Short mmCIF file of C-alpha atoms in Angstrom, two decimals:
data_model
loop_
_atom_site.label_atom_id
_atom_site.label_comp_id
_atom_site.label_asym_id
_atom_site.label_seq_id
_atom_site.Cartn_x
_atom_site.Cartn_y
_atom_site.Cartn_z
CA MET E 247 -30.58 -166.33 -2.75
CA GLN E 248 -27.14 -165.91 -1.13
CA GLN E 249 -25.55 -167.79 -4.06
CA ILE E 250 -26.89 -165.23 -6.56
CA GLU E 251 -25.40 -162.38 -4.53
CA LEU E 252 -22.04 -164.14 -4.18
CA PHE E 253 -21.96 -164.84 -7.92
CA ALA E 254 -22.88 -161.21 -8.70
CA VAL E 255 -20.07 -159.82 -6.50
CA ALA E 256 -17.48 -162.23 -7.97
CA SER E 257 -18.61 -161.25 -11.49
CA ILE E 258 -18.29 -157.55 -10.66
CA LEU E 259 -14.75 -157.94 -9.27
CA TRP E 260 -13.24 -160.28 -11.86
CA GLY E 261 -15.42 -158.98 -14.70
CA GLY E 262 -14.30 -155.42 -13.92
CA ILE E 263 -10.62 -156.40 -13.97
CA LEU E 264 -11.04 -158.38 -17.23
CA ILE E 265 -12.98 -155.55 -18.90
CA PHE E 266 -10.18 -153.15 -17.96
CA LEU E 267 -7.59 -155.54 -19.44
CA PHE E 268 -9.69 -155.78 -22.62
CA TYR E 269 -9.91 -151.96 -22.75
CA LEU E 270 -6.09 -151.77 -22.56
CA PHE E 271 -5.80 -154.41 -25.28
CA VAL E 272 -8.16 -152.47 -27.60
CA ARG E 273 -6.20 -149.25 -26.95
CA MET E 274 -2.93 -151.06 -27.71
CA MET E 275 -4.31 -152.42 -31.01
CA ARG E 276 -5.55 -148.96 -32.01
CA LEU E 277 -2.17 -147.39 -31.21
CA GLU E 278 -0.40 -150.07 -33.20
CA SER E 279 -2.62 -149.55 -36.26
CA LYS E 280 -2.11 -145.74 -36.01
CA MET E 281 1.66 -146.24 -35.88
CA LYS E 282 1.54 -148.56 -38.91
CA LYS E 283 -0.46 -146.03 -40.92
CA PHE E 284 1.91 -143.26 -39.89
CA THR E 285 5.03 -145.17 -40.94
CA GLN E 286 3.37 -146.15 -44.24
CA ASN E 287 2.65 -142.46 -44.93
CA LEU E 288 6.25 -141.58 -44.08
CA ASP E 289 7.51 -144.23 -46.50
CA GLN E 290 5.29 -142.86 -49.26
CA GLU E 291 6.61 -139.35 -48.68
CA MET L 155 9.93 -158.69 -21.27
CA ARG L 156 12.30 -158.04 -18.36
CA LEU L 157 12.78 -160.64 -15.61
CA PRO L 158 11.44 -158.54 -12.68
CA ARG L 159 8.25 -157.92 -14.65
CA ILE L 160 7.81 -161.65 -15.39
CA ILE L 161 8.36 -162.42 -11.69
CA LEU L 162 5.78 -159.76 -10.71
CA TYR L 163 3.19 -161.23 -13.11
CA LEU L 164 3.85 -164.80 -11.88
CA VAL L 165 3.67 -163.81 -8.20
CA THR L 166 0.42 -161.91 -8.89
CA ALA L 167 -1.08 -164.97 -10.62
CA VAL L 168 -0.11 -167.30 -7.74
CA VAL L 169 -1.36 -164.91 -5.02
CA GLY L 170 -4.55 -164.39 -7.06
CA VAL L 171 -5.23 -168.15 -7.08
CA VAL L 172 -4.53 -168.33 -3.31
CA TYR L 173 -6.94 -165.40 -2.81
CA ILE L 174 -9.70 -167.21 -4.73
CA TYR L 175 -9.08 -170.41 -2.74
CA MET L 176 -9.15 -168.59 0.62
CA THR L 177 -12.24 -166.57 -0.25
CA TRP L 178 -14.33 -169.47 -1.52
CA ILE L 179 -13.01 -172.55 0.33
CA PHE L 180 -10.72 -171.68 3.27
CA ALA L 181 -12.79 -168.95 5.00
CA PRO L 182 -15.57 -170.47 7.15
CA PRO L 183 -19.12 -169.01 7.10
CA GLU L 184 -19.62 -166.25 9.68
CA LEU L 185 -21.99 -166.64 12.66
CA ASN L 186 -24.40 -163.84 11.68
CA LEU L 187 -23.66 -163.22 7.99
CA GLY L 188 -23.28 -166.88 6.96
CA GLU L 189 -21.89 -167.29 3.44
CA LEU L 190 -22.29 -163.54 2.78
CA ILE L 191 -18.97 -163.00 4.58
CA ARG L 192 -17.35 -163.95 1.22
CA ILE L 193 -18.60 -160.64 -0.22
CA PHE L 194 -16.57 -158.89 2.48
CA PHE L 195 -13.24 -160.11 1.04
CA GLN L 196 -14.22 -158.89 -2.43
CA HIS L 197 -15.46 -155.53 -1.16
CA VAL L 198 -12.87 -154.35 1.38
CA ALA L 199 -9.75 -155.18 -0.69
CA PRO L 200 -10.86 -153.15 -3.78
CA ALA L 201 -11.84 -150.28 -1.43
CA TRP L 202 -8.33 -150.24 0.10
CA VAL L 203 -6.72 -150.38 -3.34
CA ALA L 204 -8.94 -147.53 -4.60
CA TYR L 205 -7.68 -145.35 -1.72
CA LEU L 206 -4.11 -146.44 -2.55
CA ALA L 207 -4.58 -145.57 -6.24
CA PHE L 208 -5.80 -142.07 -5.42
CA GLY L 209 -2.92 -141.73 -2.95
CA VAL L 210 -0.51 -142.58 -5.79
CA THR L 211 -2.22 -139.88 -7.90
CA LEU L 212 -1.69 -137.37 -5.06
CA VAL L 213 2.03 -138.22 -4.80
CA CYS L 214 2.46 -138.09 -8.61
CA SER L 215 0.66 -134.72 -8.75
CA LEU L 216 2.98 -133.28 -6.11
CA MET L 217 6.00 -134.74 -7.88
CA TYR L 218 4.91 -133.27 -11.23
CA LEU L 219 4.42 -129.80 -9.74
CA TRP L 220 7.84 -130.05 -8.10
CA LYS L 221 9.90 -131.64 -10.91
CA GLN L 222 7.80 -130.70 -13.98
CA GLU L 223 8.48 -134.15 -15.48
CA LEU L 224 5.70 -135.52 -17.66
CA ARG L 225 6.16 -139.14 -16.55
CA TYR L 226 4.69 -138.28 -13.11
CA ASP L 227 1.59 -136.87 -14.76
CA VAL L 228 1.22 -139.97 -16.97
CA LEU L 229 1.57 -142.26 -13.91
CA GLY L 230 -0.91 -140.17 -11.91
CA GLY L 231 -3.41 -140.27 -14.79
CA ALA L 232 -3.05 -144.07 -15.07
CA SER L 233 -3.66 -144.41 -11.33
CA ILE L 234 -6.88 -142.35 -11.56
CA GLN L 235 -8.28 -144.81 -14.11
CA LEU L 236 -7.51 -147.73 -11.79
CA GLY L 237 -8.81 -145.88 -8.72
CA LEU L 238 -12.10 -145.36 -10.53
CA LEU L 239 -12.22 -149.03 -11.55
CA PHE L 240 -11.77 -150.21 -7.96
CA THR L 241 -14.13 -147.56 -6.53
CA THR L 242 -16.81 -148.76 -9.00
CA ILE L 243 -16.24 -152.38 -7.88
CA THR L 244 -16.43 -151.26 -4.22
CA LEU L 245 -19.67 -149.32 -4.74
CA LEU L 246 -21.39 -152.12 -6.70
CA SER L 247 -20.30 -154.94 -4.36
CA GLY L 248 -21.25 -152.74 -1.38
CA MET L 249 -24.73 -152.23 -2.85
CA ILE L 250 -25.25 -155.99 -3.20
CA TRP L 251 -24.02 -156.55 0.34
CA ALA L 252 -26.22 -153.72 1.68
CA ASP L 253 -29.24 -155.19 -0.08
CA ALA L 254 -28.59 -158.59 1.52
CA THR L 255 -27.89 -157.33 5.05
CA TRP L 256 -29.72 -153.98 5.39
CA GLY L 257 -32.63 -154.71 3.04
CA SER L 258 -31.92 -151.93 0.55
CA PRO L 259 -29.03 -151.44 -1.93
CA TRP L 260 -28.70 -147.70 -1.24
CA ASN L 261 -29.32 -146.14 2.17
CA TRP L 262 -27.50 -142.78 1.92
CA ASP L 263 -25.23 -144.08 4.64
CA PRO L 264 -22.23 -141.73 5.28
CA ARG L 265 -19.76 -144.28 3.84
CA GLU L 266 -21.92 -144.88 0.75
CA THR L 267 -22.49 -141.18 0.16
CA THR L 268 -18.89 -140.07 0.67
CA THR L 269 -17.62 -142.90 -1.57
CA LEU L 270 -20.07 -141.78 -4.27
CA ILE L 271 -18.74 -138.21 -3.89
CA LEU L 272 -15.21 -139.62 -4.21
CA TRP L 273 -16.18 -141.48 -7.42
CA ILE L 274 -17.78 -138.34 -8.92
CA ALA L 275 -14.76 -136.15 -8.02
CA TYR L 276 -12.25 -138.42 -9.75
CA ALA L 277 -14.59 -139.16 -12.69
CA CYS L 278 -14.75 -135.36 -13.27
CA LEU L 279 -10.95 -135.22 -13.09
CA LEU L 280 -10.65 -138.00 -15.68
CA VAL L 281 -13.14 -136.23 -17.98
CA TYR L 282 -11.17 -132.99 -17.55
CA ARG L 283 -7.91 -134.72 -18.47
CA ALA L 284 -9.49 -136.28 -21.55
CA SER L 285 -10.97 -132.98 -22.71
CA VAL L 286 -7.79 -130.81 -22.66
CA SER L 287 -5.57 -131.25 -25.71
CA ASP L 288 -2.68 -129.02 -24.57
CA ARG L 289 -0.33 -131.48 -22.87
CA ASP L 290 1.30 -129.04 -20.44
CA VAL L 291 -1.97 -127.38 -19.42
CA ARG L 292 -3.50 -130.83 -18.84
CA ALA L 293 -0.57 -131.89 -16.69
CA GLN L 294 -0.45 -128.62 -14.72
CA TYR L 295 -4.16 -128.35 -13.89
CA GLY L 296 -4.64 -132.13 -13.75
CA SER L 297 -1.99 -132.26 -11.02
CA ILE L 298 -3.61 -129.41 -9.09
CA PHE L 299 -7.01 -131.14 -9.29
CA GLY L 300 -5.31 -134.43 -8.29
CA ILE L 301 -4.29 -132.73 -5.04
CA VAL L 302 -7.58 -130.86 -4.52
CA ALA L 303 -9.64 -134.07 -4.95
CA PHE L 304 -7.70 -136.09 -2.35
CA PRO L 305 -9.63 -134.86 0.74
CA ALA L 306 -12.58 -136.82 -0.70
CA VAL L 307 -10.56 -139.99 0.01
CA LEU L 308 -9.93 -138.94 3.61
CA LEU L 309 -13.60 -138.01 4.03
CA SER L 310 -14.69 -141.42 2.71
CA TYR L 311 -12.27 -143.17 5.09
CA ILE L 312 -13.16 -141.26 8.28
CA SER L 313 -16.92 -140.97 7.53
CA ILE L 314 -17.77 -144.09 9.59
CA HIS L 315 -15.88 -142.66 12.59
CA ILE L 316 -17.40 -139.17 12.62
CA TRP L 317 -21.03 -139.89 11.67
CA ASN L 318 -23.61 -142.44 12.80
CA THR L 319 -23.47 -145.27 10.32
CA LEU L 320 -24.85 -148.69 9.43
CA HIS L 321 -21.45 -149.63 7.99
CA PRO L 322 -19.48 -152.12 10.12
CA ILE L 323 -16.19 -150.84 11.61
CA VAL L 324 -13.73 -153.68 11.15
CA VAL L 325 -10.41 -151.93 11.74
CA THR L 326 -10.27 -150.36 15.22
CA PRO L 327 -7.34 -149.18 17.37
CA GLY L 328 -7.66 -152.58 19.10
CA GLY L 329 -7.03 -154.45 15.84
CA LEU L 330 -9.20 -156.40 13.40
CA GLN L 331 -12.67 -157.21 14.73
CA MET L 332 -12.86 -160.72 13.24
CA GLY L 333 -11.61 -164.28 13.68
CA ALA L 334 -8.13 -165.48 12.68
CA ALA L 335 -9.28 -167.30 9.51
CA HIS L 336 -11.23 -164.28 8.29
CA GLY L 337 -8.35 -161.94 9.19
CA MET L 338 -5.89 -164.08 7.22
CA THR L 339 -8.23 -164.20 4.21
CA LEU L 340 -8.64 -160.42 4.34
CA GLY L 341 -4.84 -160.02 4.46
CA VAL L 342 -4.35 -162.24 1.40
CA ALA L 343 -7.23 -160.42 -0.38
CA VAL L 344 -5.57 -157.03 0.19
CA ILE L 345 -2.17 -158.33 -1.02
CA ALA L 346 -3.72 -159.98 -4.12
CA ILE L 347 -5.76 -156.95 -5.19
CA THR L 348 -2.78 -154.63 -4.51
CA LEU L 349 -0.59 -156.81 -6.77
CA ILE L 350 -3.30 -156.80 -9.48
CA TYR L 351 -3.39 -152.99 -9.16
CA ILE L 352 0.42 -152.79 -9.60
CA VAL L 353 0.29 -155.01 -12.71
CA LEU L 354 -2.58 -153.00 -14.23
CA LEU L 355 -0.81 -149.73 -13.35
CA ASP L 356 2.35 -150.96 -15.07
CA LEU L 357 0.41 -151.91 -18.22
CA THR L 358 -1.60 -148.66 -18.28
CA TYR L 359 1.49 -146.51 -17.65
CA ARG L 360 3.43 -148.18 -20.47
CA LEU L 361 0.51 -147.81 -22.88
CA ASP L 362 -0.12 -144.16 -21.91
CA SER L 363 3.61 -143.37 -22.22
CA ALA L 364 3.75 -144.98 -25.68
CA THR L 365 0.67 -142.98 -26.75
CA GLU L 366 2.25 -139.76 -25.45
CA LYS L 367 5.53 -140.44 -27.26
CA PHE L 368 3.79 -141.29 -30.51
CA THR L 369 1.58 -138.16 -30.36
CA GLU L 370 4.63 -136.00 -29.65
CA TYR L 371 6.63 -137.59 -32.48
CA ARG L 372 3.72 -137.17 -34.91
CA LEU L 373 3.41 -133.50 -33.96
CA THR L 374 7.14 -132.84 -34.50
CA ARG L 375 7.02 -134.61 -37.89
CA SER L 376 3.97 -132.59 -39.00
CA TRP L 377 5.84 -129.29 -38.45
#
């Protein structure tokens, strides 16, 4: 029983940090694609 | 990438590995708690870092109101996100620990309740910041709320000293109430999670700054 609780707490800590890193990565990709689109539009103008 | 940043990331990785080793292998089981003592090192360190993150938000809010420079508001906003992350980890790991030791995951203990209030206060602040499109208004009122919300941190910290509580009091004026091995592991845990917080804050700040700059540039071009 104690092993399940220890595993759950470790998952919460490291899982939380990894999910936050993934969230930053997704935001970075979205910003990059927005910037690409914007520069493409500028070139067309 | 600049050299100090590479060094910071490497040091964080090394201390993180040492933290995992000390938590899972070095620290001996405790007399009463047994293996559950390992939860302690993954609960207290995020709690400390959550308080630190909200403290950084308080300082940035004061600095913004004083200097009126947007970078302080961006840094304060990034620190709120991380404070909420670590408060969530603290609350969830605390619930698992409470279930194992007190028999119920939620007991409306003063520390649990005040930490939940803290989480709600800063979650509201984050929602407010996301909902206001005017950059200056967001920074102005966001900074004021960043100061107004901080007493929730103090309340959460002192709750176990001013009310009757089930929560153990580890740090007393006499020092740490634990053995040397557990004290060392706790010290490394606090350093490791603080370093992880600094790395995440750096990444979030850079991303938020880039987003701000791009939005501003796009607005000036659209005029």
